[in-house]
Coordinates of C-alpha atoms and ligand atoms in Angstrom, one line a residue:
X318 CA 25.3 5.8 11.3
X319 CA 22.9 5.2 14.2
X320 CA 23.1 1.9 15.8
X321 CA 20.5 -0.8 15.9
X322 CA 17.7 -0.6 18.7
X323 CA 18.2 -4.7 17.8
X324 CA 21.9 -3.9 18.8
X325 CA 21.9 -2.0 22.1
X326 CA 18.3 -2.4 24.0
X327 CA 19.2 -5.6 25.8
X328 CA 22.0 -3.0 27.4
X329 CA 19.7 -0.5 28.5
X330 CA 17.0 -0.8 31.8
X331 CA 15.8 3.0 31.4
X332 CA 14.1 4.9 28.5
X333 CA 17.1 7.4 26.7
X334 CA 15.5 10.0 26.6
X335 CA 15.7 10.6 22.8
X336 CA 12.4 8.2 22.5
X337 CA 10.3 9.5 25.4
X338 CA 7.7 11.3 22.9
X339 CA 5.8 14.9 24.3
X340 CA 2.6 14.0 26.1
X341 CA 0.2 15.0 23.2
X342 CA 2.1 12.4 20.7
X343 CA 2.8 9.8 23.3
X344 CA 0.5 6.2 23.6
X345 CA -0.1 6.9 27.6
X346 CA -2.7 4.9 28.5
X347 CA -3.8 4.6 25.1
X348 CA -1.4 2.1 24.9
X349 CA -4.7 -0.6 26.1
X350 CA -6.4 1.0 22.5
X351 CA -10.1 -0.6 21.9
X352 CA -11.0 -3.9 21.1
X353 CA -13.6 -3.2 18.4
X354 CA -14.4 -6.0 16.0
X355 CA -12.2 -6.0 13.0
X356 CA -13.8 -6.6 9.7
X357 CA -12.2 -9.8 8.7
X358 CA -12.7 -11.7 5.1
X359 CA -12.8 -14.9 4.7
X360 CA -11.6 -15.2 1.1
X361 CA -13.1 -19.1 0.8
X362 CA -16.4 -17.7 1.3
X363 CA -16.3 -16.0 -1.8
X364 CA -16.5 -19.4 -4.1
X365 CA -19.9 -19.7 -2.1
X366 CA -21.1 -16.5 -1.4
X367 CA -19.4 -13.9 -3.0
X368 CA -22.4 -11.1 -3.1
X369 CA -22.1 -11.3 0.5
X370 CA -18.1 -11.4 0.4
X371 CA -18.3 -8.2 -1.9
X372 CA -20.4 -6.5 0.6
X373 CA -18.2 -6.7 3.8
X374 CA -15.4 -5.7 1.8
X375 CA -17.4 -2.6 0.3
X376 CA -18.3 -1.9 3.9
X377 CA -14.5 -2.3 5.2
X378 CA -12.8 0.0 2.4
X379 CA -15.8 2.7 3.3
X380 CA -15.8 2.7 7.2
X381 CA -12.4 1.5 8.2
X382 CA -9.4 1.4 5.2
X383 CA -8.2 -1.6 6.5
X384 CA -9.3 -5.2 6.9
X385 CA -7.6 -8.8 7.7
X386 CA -7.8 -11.6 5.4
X387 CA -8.0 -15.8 6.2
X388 CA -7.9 -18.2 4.5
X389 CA -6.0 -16.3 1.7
X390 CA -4.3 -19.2 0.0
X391 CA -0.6 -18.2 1.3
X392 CA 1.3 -21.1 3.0
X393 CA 1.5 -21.0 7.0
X394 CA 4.5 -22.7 6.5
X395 CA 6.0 -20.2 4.3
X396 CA 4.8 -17.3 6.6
X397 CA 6.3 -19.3 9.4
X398 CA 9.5 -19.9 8.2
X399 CA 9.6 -16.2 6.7
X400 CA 9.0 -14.7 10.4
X401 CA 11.7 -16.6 11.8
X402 CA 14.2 -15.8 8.6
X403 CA 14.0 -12.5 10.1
X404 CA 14.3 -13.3 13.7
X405 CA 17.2 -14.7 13.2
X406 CA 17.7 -11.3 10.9
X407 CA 17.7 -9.1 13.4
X408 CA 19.6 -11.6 16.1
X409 CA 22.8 -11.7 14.3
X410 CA 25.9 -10.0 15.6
X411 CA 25.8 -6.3 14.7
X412 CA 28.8 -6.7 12.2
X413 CA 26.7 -8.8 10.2
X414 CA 23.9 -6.1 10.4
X415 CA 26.0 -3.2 9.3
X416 CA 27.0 -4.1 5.9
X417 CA 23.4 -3.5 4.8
X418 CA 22.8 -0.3 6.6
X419 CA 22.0 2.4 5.0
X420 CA 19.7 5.9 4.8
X421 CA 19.4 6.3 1.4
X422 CA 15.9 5.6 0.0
X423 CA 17.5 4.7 -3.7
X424 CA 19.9 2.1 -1.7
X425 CA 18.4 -1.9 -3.0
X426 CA 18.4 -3.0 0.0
X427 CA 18.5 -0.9 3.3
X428 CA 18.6 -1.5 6.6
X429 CA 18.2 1.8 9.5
X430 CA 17.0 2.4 12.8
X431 CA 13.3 4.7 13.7
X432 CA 13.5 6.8 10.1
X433 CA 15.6 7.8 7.2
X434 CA 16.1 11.5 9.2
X435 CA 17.4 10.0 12.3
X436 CA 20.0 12.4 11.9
X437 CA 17.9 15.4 12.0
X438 CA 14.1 13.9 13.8
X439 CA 13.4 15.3 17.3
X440 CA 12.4 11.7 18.6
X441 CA 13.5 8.5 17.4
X442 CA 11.1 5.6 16.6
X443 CA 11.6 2.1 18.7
X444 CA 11.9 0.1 15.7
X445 CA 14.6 -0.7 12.7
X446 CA 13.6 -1.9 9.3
X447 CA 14.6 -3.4 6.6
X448 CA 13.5 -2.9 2.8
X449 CA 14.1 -4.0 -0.1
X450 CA 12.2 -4.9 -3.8
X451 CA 10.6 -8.2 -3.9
X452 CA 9.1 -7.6 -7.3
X453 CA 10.1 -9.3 -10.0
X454 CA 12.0 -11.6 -8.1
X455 CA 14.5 -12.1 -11.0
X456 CA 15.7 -8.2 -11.0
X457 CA 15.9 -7.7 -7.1
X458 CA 17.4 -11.1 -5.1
X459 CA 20.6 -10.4 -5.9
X460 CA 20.5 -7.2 -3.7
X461 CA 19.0 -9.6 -0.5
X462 CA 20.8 -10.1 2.3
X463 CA 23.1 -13.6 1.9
X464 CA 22.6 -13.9 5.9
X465 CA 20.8 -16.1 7.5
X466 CA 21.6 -18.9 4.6
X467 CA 18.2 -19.6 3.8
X468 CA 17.2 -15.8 3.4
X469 CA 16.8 -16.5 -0.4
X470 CA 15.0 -19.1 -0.2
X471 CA 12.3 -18.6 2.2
X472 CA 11.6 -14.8 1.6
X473 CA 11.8 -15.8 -2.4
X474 CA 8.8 -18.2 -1.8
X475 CA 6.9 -15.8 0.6
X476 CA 7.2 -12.8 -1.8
X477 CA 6.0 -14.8 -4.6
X478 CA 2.9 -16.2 -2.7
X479 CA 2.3 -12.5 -1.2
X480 CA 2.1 -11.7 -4.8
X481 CA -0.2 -13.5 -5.7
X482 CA -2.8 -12.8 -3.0
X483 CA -1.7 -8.8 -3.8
X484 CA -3.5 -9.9 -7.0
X485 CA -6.4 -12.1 -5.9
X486 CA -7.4 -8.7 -3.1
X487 CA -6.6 -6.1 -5.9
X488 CA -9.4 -7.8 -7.9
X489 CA -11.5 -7.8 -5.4
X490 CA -11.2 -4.3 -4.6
X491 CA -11.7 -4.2 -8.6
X492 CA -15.4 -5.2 -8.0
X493 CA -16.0 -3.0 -5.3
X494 CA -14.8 -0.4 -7.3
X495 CA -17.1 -1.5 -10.3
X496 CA -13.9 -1.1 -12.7
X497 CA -12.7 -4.2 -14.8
X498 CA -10.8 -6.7 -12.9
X499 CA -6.4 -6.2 -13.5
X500 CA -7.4 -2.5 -13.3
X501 CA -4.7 -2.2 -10.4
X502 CA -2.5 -5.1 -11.7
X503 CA 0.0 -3.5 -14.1
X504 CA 1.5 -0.2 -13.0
X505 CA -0.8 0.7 -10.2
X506 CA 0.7 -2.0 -8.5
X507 CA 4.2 -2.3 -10.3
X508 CA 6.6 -2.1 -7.5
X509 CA 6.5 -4.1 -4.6
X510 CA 8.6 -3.2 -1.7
X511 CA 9.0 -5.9 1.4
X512 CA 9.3 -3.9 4.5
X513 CA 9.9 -5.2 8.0
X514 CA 9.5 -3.8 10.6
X515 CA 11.5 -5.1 13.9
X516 CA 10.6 -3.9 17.5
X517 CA 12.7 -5.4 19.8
X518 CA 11.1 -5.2 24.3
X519 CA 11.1 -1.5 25.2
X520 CA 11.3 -0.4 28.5
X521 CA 8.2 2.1 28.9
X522 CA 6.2 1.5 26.1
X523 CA 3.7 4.4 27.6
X524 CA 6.2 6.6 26.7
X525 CA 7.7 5.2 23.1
X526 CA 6.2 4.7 19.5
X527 CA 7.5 1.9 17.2
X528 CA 5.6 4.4 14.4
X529 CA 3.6 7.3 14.4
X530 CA 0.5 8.0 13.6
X531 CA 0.5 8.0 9.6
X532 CA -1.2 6.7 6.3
X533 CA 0.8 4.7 4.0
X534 CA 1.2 6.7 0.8
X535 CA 1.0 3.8 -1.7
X536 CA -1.8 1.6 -3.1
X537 CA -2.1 -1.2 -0.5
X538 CA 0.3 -3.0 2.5
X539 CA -0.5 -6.5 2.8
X540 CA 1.0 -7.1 6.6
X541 CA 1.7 -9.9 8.5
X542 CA 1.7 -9.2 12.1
X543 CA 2.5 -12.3 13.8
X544 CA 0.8 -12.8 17.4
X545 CA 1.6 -10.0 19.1
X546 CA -0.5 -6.5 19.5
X547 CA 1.2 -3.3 18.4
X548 CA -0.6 -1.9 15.4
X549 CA -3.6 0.7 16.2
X550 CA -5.8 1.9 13.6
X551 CA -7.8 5.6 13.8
X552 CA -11.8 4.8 14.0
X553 CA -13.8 7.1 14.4
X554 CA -11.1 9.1 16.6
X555 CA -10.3 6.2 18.5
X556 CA -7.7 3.5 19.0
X557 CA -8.1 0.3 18.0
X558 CA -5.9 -3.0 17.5
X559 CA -5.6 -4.5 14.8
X560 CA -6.1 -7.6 16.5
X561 CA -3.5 -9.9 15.9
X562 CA -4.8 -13.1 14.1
X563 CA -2.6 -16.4 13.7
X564 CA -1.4 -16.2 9.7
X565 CA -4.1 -13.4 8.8
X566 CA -3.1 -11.0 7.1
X567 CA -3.8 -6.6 7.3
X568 CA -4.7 -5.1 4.4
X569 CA -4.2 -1.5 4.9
X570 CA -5.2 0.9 1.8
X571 CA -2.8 3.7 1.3
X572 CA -4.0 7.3 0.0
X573 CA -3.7 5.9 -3.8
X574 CA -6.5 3.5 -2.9
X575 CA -8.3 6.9 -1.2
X576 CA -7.9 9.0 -4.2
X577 CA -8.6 6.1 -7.3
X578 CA -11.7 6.0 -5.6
X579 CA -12.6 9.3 -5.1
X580 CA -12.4 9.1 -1.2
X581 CA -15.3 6.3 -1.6
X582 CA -12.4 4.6 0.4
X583 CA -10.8 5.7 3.1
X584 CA -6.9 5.4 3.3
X585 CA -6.3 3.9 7.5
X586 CA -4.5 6.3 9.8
X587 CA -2.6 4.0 11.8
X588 CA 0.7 3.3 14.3
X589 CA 2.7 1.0 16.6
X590 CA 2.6 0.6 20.0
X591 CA 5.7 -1.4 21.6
X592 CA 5.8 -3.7 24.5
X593 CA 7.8 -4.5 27.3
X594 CA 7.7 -8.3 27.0
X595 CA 8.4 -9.7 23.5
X596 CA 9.8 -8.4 20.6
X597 CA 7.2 -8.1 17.3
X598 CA 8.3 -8.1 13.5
X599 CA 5.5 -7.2 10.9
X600 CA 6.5 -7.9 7.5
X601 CA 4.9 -6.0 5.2
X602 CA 4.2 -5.9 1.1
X603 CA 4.3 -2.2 0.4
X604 CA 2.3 -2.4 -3.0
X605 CA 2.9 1.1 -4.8
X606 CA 2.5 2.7 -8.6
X607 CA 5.6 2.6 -10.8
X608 CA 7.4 6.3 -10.7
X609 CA 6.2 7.0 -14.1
X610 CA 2.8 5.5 -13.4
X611 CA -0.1 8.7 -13.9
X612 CA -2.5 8.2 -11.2
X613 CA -6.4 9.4 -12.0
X614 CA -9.8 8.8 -10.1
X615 CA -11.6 5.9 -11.7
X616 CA -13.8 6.8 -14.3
X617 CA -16.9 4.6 -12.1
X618 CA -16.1 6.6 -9.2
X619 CA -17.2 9.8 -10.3
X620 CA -21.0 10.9 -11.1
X621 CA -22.6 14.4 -11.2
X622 CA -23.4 14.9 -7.5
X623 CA -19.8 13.2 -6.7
X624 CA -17.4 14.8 -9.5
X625 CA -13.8 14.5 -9.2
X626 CA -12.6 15.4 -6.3
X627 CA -8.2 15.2 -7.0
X628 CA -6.0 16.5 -10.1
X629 CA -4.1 13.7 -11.8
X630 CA -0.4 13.1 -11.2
X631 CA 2.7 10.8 -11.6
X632 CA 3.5 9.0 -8.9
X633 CA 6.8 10.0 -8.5
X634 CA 5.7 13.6 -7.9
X635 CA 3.1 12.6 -5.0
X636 CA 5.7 10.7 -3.1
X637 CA 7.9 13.9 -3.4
X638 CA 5.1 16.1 -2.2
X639 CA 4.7 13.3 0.5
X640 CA 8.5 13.8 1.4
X641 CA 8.0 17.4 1.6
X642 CA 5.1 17.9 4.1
X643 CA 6.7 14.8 6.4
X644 CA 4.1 12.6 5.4
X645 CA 1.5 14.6 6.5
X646 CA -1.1 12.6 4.8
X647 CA -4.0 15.7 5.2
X648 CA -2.1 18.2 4.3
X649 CA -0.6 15.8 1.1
X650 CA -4.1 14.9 -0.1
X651 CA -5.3 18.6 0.2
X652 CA -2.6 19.6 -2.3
X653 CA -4.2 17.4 -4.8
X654 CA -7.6 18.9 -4.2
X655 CA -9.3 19.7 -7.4
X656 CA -10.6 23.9 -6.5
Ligands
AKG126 O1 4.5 -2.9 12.1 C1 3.3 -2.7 11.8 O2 2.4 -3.4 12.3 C2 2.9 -1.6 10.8 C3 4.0 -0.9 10.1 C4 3.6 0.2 9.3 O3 2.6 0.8 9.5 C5 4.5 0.6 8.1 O4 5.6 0.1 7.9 O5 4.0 1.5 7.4
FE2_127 FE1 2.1 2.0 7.7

């Protein structure tokens, strides 16, 4: 099993080699990315103006596939205590660490270094991660880490907040949509995965990704970010940060989101950037179907001169298409082209 970047970068002065990407893949002086205003909603103006609310979201899901939410109802406290659960995470002796690795995707609760292929991937990613279920809370905590002793705990109140604002922007999106609200709420949205992403200093971060360029392939990521830059969303060809607010969160919509809405949305291309100075954990609600769950366009997002554009499928089967072109998000969402 490959050892932690958490484990081994404070021993290291020089790039390995193994994470030096090719010049056409690596940030290079992209790294600065664009500072193009981020559409941010501010979900307490919607109990005043929620036309207007509606309409920057409408804009947001159309022109960029992600957006950053304030004022969203989820503790600071909580989100603070959550980020430094898992600073102290990824700070304990490597011992401790190891008895949740693993590379297998059906593992409960797994914990690997750049990808699931590091065995067979060209490059490695400057990152590790840890995922596990955080939905229903009942079925998946007894698979959480017991280390640091307030893991429980704090990450049990986070995920239970988080799942509540999952519900308050699905409903949103609902309206945007013009489909009834808790269209999304049963099995489009029926597992939740907590994914955290941990990028310890790297030493040439011109050189290194924390995670390529790629669209999630679920419904929505609700992302906490913290303070510090490293995700870069595609606009219009370009870079840009996702500018890190204090206790925002990213909403990201995943191809799901893209194809529900008959590409009405767009589904972000996005990746991370590392840095030499400070070391950056997102924590992020993956928000995908149920296996089982049949995905279809919404019925409001089809009309004659916009018919529908992708076949139907199960869930399961996308995510195994996904798998099979390495997450080649084009080349996955052209295999479910309608002829
Ligand atoms: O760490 C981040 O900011 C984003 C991570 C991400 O894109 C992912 O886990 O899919
Ligand atoms: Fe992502």
């Amino acid at each position: 099993m490959a050892r932690l970047v958490s484990s081994w970068y404070k021993n290291v002065k020089n790039m390995p080699e193994e994470y030096i990407f090719p010049p056409d893949k690596k940030p290079g002086k992209f790294i600065t990315a664009c500072t193009e205003n981020n559409p941010v909603i501010d979900l307490a103006s919607l109990d005043h103006d929620p036309a207007a609310t509606i309409q920057q979201l409408t804009k947001a899901c159309q022109e960029f596939g992600f957006f950053q939410v304030i004022n969203h109802g989820v503790s600071e406290i909580i989100i603070d205590d959550t980020s430094n659960v898992y600073k102290e995470f990824f700070d304990l002796p490597s011992e401790e660490k190891a008895k949740y690795l693993s590379v297998d995707p059906k593992s409960h609760c797994r914990l690997y270094t750049s990808t699931y292929n590091y065995a067979t991937e060209e490059k490695h990613f400057w990152r590790d991660n840890l995922t596990h279920s955080c939905y229903p809370l009942e079925d998946c905590m007894q698979f959480w880490p017991e280390k640091p002793i307030r893991y429980k705990e704090i990450v049990g109140a986070y995920s239970a907040e988080v799942r509540k604002l999952v519900l308050k922007i699905l409903d949103l999106i609902c309206d945007v949509l013009g489909v009834e609200k808790g269209y999304f709420s049963e099995e489009l949205s029926g597992v939740n995965l907590l994914s955290v992403n941990h990028y310890p200093p790297c030493p040439d971060p011109t050189s290194a990704l924390g995670m390529h360029s790629h669209c999630d392939p679920n419904l929505i990521t609700i992302l906490h970010q913290g303070t510090i830059h490293g995700l870069q969303v595609l606009k219009d060809g370009q870079w840009i940060w996702a500018e890190p607010l204090p206790h925002a969160f990213v909403v990201i919509l995943g191809c799901q989101m893209q194809i529900i809405s008959n590409d009405k949305f767009k589904s972000a291309e996005h990746r991370v950037v590392t840095n030499s100075e400070e070391a950056r954990t997102s924590l992020g609600t993956f928000v995908l179907p149920s296996p089982e769950c049949y995905v279809e366009i919404a019925k409001s997002a089809t009309k004659a001169s916009n018919p529908q554009r992708y076949k139907s499928y199960r869930y399961k089967d996308f995510i195994g298409t996904y798998g099979d072109k390495s997450g080649n998000h084009k080349e996955v969402l052209s295999s479910y082209y309608l002829p």
